[in-house]
mmCIF file of C-alpha atoms in Angstrom:
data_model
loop_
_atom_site.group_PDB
_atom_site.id
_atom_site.type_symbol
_atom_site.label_atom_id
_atom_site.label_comp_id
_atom_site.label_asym_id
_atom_site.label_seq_id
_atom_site.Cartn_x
_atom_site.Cartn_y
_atom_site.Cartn_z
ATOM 1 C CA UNK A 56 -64.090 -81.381 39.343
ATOM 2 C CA UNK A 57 -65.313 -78.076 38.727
ATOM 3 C CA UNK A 58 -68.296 -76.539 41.141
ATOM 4 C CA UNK A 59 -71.751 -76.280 39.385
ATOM 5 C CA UNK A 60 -75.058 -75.404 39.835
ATOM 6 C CA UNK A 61 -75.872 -78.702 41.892
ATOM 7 C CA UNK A 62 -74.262 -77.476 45.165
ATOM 8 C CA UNK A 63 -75.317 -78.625 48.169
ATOM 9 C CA UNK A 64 -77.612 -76.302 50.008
ATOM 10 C CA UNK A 65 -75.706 -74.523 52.634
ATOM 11 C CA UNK A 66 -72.810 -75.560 51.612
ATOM 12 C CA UNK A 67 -69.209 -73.515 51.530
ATOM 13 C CA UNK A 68 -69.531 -75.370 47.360
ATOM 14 C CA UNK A 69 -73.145 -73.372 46.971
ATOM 15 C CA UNK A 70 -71.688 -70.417 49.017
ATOM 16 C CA UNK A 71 -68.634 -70.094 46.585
ATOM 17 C CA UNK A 72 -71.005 -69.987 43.520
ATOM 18 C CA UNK A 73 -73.048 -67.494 44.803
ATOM 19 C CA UNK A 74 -70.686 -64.924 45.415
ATOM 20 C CA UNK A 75 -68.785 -65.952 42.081
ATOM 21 C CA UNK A 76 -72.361 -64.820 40.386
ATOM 22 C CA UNK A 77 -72.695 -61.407 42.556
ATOM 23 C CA UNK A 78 -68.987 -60.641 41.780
ATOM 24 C CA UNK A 79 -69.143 -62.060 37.795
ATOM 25 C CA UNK A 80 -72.139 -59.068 38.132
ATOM 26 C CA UNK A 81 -70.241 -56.475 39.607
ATOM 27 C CA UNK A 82 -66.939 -56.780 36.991
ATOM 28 C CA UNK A 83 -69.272 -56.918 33.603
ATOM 29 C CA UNK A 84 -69.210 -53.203 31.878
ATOM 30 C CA UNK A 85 -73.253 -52.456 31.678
ATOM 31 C CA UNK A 86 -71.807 -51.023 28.432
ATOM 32 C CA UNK A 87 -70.291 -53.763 26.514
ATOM 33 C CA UNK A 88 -73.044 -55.442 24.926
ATOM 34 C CA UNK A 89 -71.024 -58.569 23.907
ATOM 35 C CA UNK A 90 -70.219 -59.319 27.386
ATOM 36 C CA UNK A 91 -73.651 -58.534 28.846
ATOM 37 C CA UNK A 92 -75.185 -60.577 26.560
ATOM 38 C CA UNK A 93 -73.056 -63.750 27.165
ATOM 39 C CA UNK A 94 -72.842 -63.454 30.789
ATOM 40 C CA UNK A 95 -75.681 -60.999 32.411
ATOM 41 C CA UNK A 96 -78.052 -63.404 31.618
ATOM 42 C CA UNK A 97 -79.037 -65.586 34.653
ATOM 43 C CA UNK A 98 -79.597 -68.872 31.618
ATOM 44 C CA UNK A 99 -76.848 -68.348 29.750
ATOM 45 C CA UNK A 100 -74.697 -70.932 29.873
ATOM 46 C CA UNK A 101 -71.416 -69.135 29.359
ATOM 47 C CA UNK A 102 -72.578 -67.455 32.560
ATOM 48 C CA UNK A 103 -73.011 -70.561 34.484
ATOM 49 C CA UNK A 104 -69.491 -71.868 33.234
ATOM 50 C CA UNK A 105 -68.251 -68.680 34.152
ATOM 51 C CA UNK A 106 -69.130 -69.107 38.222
ATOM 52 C CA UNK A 107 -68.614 -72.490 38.068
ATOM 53 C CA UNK A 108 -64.931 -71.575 37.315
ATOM 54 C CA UNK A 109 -64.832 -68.875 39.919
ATOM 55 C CA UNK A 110 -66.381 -71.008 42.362
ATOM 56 C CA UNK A 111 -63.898 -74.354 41.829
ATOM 57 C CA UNK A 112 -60.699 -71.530 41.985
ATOM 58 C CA UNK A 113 -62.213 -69.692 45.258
ATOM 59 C CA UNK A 114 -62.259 -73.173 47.087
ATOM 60 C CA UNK A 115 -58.964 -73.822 45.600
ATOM 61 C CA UNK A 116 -57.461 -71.245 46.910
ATOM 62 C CA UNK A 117 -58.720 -71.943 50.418
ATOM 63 C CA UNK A 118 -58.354 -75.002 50.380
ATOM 64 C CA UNK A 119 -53.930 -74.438 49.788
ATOM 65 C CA UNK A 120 -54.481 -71.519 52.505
ATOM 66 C CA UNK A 121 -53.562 -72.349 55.994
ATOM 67 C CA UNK A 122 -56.218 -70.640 57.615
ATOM 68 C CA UNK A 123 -58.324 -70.920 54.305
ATOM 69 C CA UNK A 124 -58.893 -67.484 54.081
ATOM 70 C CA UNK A 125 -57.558 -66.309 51.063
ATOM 71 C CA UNK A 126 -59.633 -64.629 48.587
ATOM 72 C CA UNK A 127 -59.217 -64.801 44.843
ATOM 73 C CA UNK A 128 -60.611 -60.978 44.489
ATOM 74 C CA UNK A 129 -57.579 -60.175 46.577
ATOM 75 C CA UNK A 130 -55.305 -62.518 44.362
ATOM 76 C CA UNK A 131 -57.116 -61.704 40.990
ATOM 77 C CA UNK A 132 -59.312 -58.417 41.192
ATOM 78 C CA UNK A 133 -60.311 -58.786 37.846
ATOM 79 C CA UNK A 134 -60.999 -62.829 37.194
ATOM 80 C CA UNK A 135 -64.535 -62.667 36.291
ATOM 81 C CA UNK A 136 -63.088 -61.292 33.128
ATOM 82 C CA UNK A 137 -60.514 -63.273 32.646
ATOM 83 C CA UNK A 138 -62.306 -66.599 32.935
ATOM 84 C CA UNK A 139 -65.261 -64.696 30.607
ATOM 85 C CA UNK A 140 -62.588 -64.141 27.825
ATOM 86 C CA UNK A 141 -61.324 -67.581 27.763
ATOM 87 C CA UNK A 142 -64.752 -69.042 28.300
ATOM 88 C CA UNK A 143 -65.113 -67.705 24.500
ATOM 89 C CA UNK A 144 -62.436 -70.183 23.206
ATOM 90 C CA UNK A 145 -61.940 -72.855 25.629
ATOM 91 C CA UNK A 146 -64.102 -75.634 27.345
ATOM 92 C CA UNK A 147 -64.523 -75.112 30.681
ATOM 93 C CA UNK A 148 -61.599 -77.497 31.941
ATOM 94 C CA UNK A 149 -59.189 -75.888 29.783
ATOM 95 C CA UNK A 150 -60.681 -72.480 30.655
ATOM 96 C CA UNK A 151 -60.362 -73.184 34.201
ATOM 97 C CA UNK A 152 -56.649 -74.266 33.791
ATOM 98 C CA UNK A 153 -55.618 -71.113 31.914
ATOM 99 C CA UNK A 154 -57.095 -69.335 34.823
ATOM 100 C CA UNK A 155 -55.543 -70.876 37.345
ATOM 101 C CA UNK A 156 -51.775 -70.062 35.846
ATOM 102 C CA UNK A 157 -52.995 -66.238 34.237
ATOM 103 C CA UNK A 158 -53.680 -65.458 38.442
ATOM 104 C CA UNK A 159 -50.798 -67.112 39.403
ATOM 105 C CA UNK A 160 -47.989 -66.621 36.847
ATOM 106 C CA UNK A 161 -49.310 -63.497 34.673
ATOM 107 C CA UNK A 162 -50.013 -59.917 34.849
ATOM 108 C CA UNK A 163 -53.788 -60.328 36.103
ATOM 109 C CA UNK A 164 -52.010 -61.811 39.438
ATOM 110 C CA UNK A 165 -49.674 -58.773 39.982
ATOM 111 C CA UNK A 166 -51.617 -57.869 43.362
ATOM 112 C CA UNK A 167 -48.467 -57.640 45.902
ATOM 113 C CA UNK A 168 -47.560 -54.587 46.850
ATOM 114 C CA UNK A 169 -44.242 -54.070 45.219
ATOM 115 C CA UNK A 170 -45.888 -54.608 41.796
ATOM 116 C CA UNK A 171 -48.635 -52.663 42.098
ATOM 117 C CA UNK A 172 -45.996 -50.188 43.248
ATOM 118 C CA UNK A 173 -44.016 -50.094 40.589
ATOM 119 C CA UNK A 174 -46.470 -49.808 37.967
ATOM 120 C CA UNK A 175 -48.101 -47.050 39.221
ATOM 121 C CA UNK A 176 -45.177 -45.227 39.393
ATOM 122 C CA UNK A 177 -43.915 -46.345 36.156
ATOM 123 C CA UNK A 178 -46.678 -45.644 34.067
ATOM 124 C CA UNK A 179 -46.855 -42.200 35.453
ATOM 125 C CA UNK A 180 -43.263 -41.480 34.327
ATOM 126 C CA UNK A 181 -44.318 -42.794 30.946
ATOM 127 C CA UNK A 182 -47.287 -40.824 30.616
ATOM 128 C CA UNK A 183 -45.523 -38.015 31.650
ATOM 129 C CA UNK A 184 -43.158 -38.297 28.738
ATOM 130 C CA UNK A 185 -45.338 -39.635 26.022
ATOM 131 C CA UNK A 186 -48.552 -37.465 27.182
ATOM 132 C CA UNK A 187 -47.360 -34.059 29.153
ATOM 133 C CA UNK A 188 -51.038 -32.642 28.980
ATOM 134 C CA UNK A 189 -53.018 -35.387 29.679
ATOM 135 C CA UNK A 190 -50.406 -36.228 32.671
ATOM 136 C CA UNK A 191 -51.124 -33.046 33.950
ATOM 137 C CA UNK A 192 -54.563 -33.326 33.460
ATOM 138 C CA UNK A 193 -54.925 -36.381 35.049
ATOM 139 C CA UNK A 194 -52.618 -35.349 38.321
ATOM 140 C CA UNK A 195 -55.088 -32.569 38.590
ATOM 141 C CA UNK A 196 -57.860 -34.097 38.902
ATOM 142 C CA UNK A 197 -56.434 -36.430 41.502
ATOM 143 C CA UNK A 198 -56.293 -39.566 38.805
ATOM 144 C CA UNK A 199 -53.275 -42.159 39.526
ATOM 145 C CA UNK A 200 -52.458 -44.935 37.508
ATOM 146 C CA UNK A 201 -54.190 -47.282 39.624
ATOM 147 C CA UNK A 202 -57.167 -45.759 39.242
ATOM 148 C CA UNK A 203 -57.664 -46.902 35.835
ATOM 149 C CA UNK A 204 -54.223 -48.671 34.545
ATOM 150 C CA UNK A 205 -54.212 -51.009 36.942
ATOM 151 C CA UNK A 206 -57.539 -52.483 36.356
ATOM 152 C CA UNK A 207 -56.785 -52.447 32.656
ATOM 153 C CA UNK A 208 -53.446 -54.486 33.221
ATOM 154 C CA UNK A 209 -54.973 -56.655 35.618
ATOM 155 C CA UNK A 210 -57.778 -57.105 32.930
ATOM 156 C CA UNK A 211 -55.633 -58.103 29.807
ATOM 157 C CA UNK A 212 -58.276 -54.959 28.345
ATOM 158 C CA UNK A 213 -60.887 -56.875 27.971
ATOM 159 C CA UNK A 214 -63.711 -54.491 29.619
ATOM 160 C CA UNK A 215 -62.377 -51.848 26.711
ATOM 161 C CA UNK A 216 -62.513 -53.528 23.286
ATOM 162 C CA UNK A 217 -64.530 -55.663 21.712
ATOM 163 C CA UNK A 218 -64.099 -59.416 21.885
ATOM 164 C CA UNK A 219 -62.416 -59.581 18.674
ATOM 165 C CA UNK A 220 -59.713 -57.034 19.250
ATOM 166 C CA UNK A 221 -59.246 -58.213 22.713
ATOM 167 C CA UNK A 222 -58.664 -61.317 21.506
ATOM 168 C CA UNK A 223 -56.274 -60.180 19.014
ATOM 169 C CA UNK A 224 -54.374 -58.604 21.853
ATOM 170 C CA UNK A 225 -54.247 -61.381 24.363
ATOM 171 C CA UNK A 226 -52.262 -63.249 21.549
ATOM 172 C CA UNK A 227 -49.670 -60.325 21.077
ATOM 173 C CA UNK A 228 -49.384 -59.844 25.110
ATOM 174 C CA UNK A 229 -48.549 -63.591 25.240
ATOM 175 C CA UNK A 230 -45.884 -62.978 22.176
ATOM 176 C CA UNK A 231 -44.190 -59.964 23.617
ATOM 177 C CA UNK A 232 -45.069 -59.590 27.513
ATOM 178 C CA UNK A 233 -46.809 -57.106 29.187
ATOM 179 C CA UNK A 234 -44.947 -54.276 27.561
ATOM 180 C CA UNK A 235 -47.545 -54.810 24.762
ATOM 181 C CA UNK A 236 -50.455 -54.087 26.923
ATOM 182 C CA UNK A 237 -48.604 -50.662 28.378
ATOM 183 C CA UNK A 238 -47.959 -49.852 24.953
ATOM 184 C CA UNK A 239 -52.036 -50.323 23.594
ATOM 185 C CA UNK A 240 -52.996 -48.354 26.937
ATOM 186 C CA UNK A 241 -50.994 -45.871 25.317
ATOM 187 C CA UNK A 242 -52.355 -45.667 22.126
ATOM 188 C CA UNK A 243 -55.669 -45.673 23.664
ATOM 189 C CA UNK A 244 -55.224 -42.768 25.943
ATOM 190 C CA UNK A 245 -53.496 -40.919 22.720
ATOM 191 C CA UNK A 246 -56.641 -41.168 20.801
ATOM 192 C CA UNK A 247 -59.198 -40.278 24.263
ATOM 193 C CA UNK A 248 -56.216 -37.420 25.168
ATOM 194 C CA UNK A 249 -59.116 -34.426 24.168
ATOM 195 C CA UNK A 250 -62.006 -35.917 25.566
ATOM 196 C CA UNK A 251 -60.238 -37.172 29.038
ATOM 197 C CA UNK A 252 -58.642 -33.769 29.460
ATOM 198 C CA UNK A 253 -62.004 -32.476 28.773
ATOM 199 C CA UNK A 254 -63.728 -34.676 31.472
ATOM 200 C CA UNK A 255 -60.659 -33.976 34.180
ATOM 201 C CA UNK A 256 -61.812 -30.458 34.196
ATOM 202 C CA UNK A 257 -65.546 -31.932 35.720
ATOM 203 C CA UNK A 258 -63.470 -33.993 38.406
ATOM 204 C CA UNK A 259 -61.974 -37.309 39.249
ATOM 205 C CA UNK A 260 -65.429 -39.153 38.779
ATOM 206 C CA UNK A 261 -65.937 -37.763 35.397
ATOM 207 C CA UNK A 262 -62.004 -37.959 34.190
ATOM 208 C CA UNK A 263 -62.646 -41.969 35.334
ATOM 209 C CA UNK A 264 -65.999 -42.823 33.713
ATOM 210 C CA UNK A 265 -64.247 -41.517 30.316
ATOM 211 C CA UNK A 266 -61.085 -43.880 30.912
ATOM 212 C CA UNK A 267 -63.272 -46.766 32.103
ATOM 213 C CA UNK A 268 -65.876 -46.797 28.943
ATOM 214 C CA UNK A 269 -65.897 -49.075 26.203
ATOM 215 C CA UNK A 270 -64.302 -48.371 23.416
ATOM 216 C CA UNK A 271 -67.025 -47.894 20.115
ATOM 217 C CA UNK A 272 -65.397 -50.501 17.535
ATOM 218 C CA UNK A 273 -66.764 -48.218 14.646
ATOM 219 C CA UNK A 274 -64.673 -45.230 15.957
ATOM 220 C CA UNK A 275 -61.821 -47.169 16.733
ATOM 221 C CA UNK A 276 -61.061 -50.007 15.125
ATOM 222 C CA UNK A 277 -58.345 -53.006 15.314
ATOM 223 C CA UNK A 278 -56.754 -51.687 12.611
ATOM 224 C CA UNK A 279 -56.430 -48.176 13.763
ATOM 225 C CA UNK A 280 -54.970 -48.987 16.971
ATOM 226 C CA UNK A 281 -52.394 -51.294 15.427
ATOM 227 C CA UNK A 282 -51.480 -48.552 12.857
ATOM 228 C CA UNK A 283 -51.342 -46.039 16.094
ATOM 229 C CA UNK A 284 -49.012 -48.489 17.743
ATOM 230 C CA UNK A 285 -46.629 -48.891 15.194
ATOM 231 C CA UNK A 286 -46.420 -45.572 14.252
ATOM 232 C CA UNK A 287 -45.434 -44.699 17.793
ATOM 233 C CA UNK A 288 -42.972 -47.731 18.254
ATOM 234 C CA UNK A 289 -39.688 -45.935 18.173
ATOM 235 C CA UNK A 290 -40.970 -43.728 21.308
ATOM 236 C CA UNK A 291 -41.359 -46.785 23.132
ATOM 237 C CA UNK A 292 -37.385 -47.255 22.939
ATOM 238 C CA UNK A 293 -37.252 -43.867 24.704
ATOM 239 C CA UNK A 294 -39.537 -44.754 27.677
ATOM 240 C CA UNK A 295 -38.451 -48.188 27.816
ATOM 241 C CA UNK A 296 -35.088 -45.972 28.870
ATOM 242 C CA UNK A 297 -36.463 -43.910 31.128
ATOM 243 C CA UNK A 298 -37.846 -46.720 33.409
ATOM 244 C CA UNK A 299 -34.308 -48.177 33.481
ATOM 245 C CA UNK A 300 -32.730 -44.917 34.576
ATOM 246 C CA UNK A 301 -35.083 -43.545 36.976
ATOM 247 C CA UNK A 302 -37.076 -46.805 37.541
ATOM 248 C CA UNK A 303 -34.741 -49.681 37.404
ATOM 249 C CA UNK A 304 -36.180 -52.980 36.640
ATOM 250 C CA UNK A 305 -36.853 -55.160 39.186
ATOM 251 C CA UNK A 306 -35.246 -58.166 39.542
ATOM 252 C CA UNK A 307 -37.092 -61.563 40.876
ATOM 253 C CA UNK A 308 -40.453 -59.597 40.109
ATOM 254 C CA UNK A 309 -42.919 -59.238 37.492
ATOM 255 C CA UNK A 310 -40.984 -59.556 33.979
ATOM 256 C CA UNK A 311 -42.253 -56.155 31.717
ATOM 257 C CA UNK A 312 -40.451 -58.388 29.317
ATOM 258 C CA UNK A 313 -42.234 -61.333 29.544
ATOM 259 C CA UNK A 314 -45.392 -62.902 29.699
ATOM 260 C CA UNK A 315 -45.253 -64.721 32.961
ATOM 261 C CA UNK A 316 -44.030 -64.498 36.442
ATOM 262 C CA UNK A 317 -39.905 -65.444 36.594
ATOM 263 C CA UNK A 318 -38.778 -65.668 40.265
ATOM 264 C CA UNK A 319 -35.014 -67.292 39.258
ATOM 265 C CA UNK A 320 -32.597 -65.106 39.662
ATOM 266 C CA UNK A 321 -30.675 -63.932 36.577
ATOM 267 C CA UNK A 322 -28.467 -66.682 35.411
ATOM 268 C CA UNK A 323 -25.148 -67.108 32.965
ATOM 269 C CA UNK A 324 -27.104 -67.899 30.709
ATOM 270 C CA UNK A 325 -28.666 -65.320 29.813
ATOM 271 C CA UNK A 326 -27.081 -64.612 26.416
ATOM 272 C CA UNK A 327 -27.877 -67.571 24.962
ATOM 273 C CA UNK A 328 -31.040 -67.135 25.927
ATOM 274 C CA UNK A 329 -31.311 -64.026 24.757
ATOM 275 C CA UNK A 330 -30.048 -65.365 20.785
ATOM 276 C CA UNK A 331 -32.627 -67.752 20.841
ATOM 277 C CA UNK A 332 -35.258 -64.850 21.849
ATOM 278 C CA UNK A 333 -33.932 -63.052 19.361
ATOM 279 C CA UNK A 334 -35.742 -64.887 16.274
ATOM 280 C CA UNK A 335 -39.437 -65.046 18.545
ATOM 281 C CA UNK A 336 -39.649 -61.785 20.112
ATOM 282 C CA UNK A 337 -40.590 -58.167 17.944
ATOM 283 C CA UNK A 338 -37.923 -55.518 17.383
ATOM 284 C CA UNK A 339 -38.705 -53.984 20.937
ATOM 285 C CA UNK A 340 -38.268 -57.382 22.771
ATOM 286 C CA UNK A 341 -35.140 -57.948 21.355
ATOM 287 C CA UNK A 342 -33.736 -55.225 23.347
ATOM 288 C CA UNK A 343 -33.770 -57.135 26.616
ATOM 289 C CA UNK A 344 -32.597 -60.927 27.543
ATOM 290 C CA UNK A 345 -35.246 -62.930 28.488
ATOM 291 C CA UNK A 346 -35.271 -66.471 29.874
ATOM 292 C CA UNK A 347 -37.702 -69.343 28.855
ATOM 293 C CA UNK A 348 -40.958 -68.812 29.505
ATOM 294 C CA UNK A 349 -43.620 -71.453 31.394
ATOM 295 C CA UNK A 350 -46.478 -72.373 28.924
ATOM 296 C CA UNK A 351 -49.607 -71.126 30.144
ATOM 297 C CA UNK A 352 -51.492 -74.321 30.959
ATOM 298 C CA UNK A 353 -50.679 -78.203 31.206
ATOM 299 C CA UNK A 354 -53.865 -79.981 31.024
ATOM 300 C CA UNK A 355 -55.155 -82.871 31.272
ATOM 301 C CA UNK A 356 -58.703 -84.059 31.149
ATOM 302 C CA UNK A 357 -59.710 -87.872 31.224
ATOM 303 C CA UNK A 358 -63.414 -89.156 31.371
ATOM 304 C CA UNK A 359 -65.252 -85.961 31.285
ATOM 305 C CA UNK A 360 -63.354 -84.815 34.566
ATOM 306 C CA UNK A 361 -62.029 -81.641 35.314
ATOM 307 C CA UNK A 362 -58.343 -80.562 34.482
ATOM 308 C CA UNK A 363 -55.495 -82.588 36.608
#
């Protein structure tokens, strides 16, 4: 069952859910005033699921630990928005089951060091290709990737766009992988290039509080990012290249290709596979073999309990 507010006094139960609700206050953007206003306040109920869920996965986690100190910040950095987002559209036993396999199988659980590794040096090449001057801008000012790319990834982009567009973009991530989310960071830093380069010259803090802020739906909206990214899809072939060539794809590690972890080694197969992706997957997707994907939840709930 899931933790709620009824914890024992004292307890490692009440202990969980209260530093679920400091860190739940710590990940909310002050300036996105859908989230605030479903989770800031302290009687909302969304909020309550919300460290109920981080609470129940905390003690989880411990609980499968040996020494029961592993810590889902370490494992998830950015779950307070994850289980927010799918608060939104799911009960809480459903939410809390789609949690549990987005930390373990998907992007928002690519913590370990090799990943993180890889992305921040991939998405530098990239930007260095697609964005020279911002690249540059960025390097100067002492930005990396995981200064603000990481947290986005890890985030499905859900502290940048309004629920609605995020939304829209959590179902195309799960359609096409995580290439999709590389390829709206893109489009976003494309259309903040000026005002980012701009900030870089004030320093890192300034360069990062322009990446990090909410995007204004009015300015840009759902369908001006789509149109962006579509209108820039054929340079995605080209930098889809140059992380083969001078950043080969690793193999038992996070699928770019995919929307969930795949730790099987490549198999025989993988033709046949790669005709049946052919008919799901965009024009981009079909350019790589990909193997069957695990859903992202199995639940099941009987007599008001939580998921099995």
């Amino acid at each position: 069952n899931l933790v709620g507010g009824r914890a024992k006094a004292g307890s490692k139960e009440e202990e969980a859910v209260r530093t679920a609700g400091e860190w739940l206050d710590e990940q909310l953007p002050s300036e996105h005033a859908e989230l605030s206003q479903l989770y800031a306040a302290a009687n909302s109920p969304f909020r309550s699921d919300a460290v109920s869920l981080l609470a129940s996965l905390q003690l989880q986690l411990q609980g499968l630990s040996q020494h029961g100190k592993v810590h889902i910040r370490e494992c998830a950095p950015t779950a307070p928005l994850i289980a927010g987002m799918l608060l939104i559209h799911l009960e809480p036993p459903l939410a809390y089951a789609a949690l549990k396999a987005l930390v373990k199988h998907h992007v928002p659980g690519a913590t370990d060091p090799e990943a993180v590794h890889w992305r921040n040096i991939g998405f530098t090449l990239v930007l260095e290709q697609e964005l020279p001057s911002l690249a540059q801008a960025l390097a100067s000012a002492g930005v990396t990737p995981l200064d603000y790319f990481l947290p986005w990834l890890h985030s499905l982009l859900v502290p940048l766009f309004c629920i609605e567009t995020a939304s829209r973009l959590w179902d195309c991530y799960m359609r096409d992988g995580e290439v999709f989310v590389w390829r709206a960071a893109l489009q976003l830093l494309r259309r903040r290039a000026g005002e980012v380069i701009a900030a870089c010259a004030e320093g890192k803090e300034a360069a990062l509080a322009k990446l990090m802020k909410p995007v204004d739906p009015a300015v840009l909206t759902e369908k001006v990012l789509f149109k962006g990214m579509q209108e820039n899809e054929d340079s995605v072939v080209q930098w889809l290249h140059v992380l083969n060539q001078r950043l080969p794809l690793p193999e038992q590690c996070w699928d770019l290709f995919a929307n969930s972890y795949d730790s099987d080694p490549p198999g025989d197969d993988g033709q046949a596979h790669y005709s049946e992706g052919q008919r799901k997957q965009s024009r981009l997707s079909k350019l790589f073999t990909r193997r069957p994907q695990e859903p992202l939840a199995t639940v099941e709930v009987t007599g008001g309990h939580g998921p099995s």
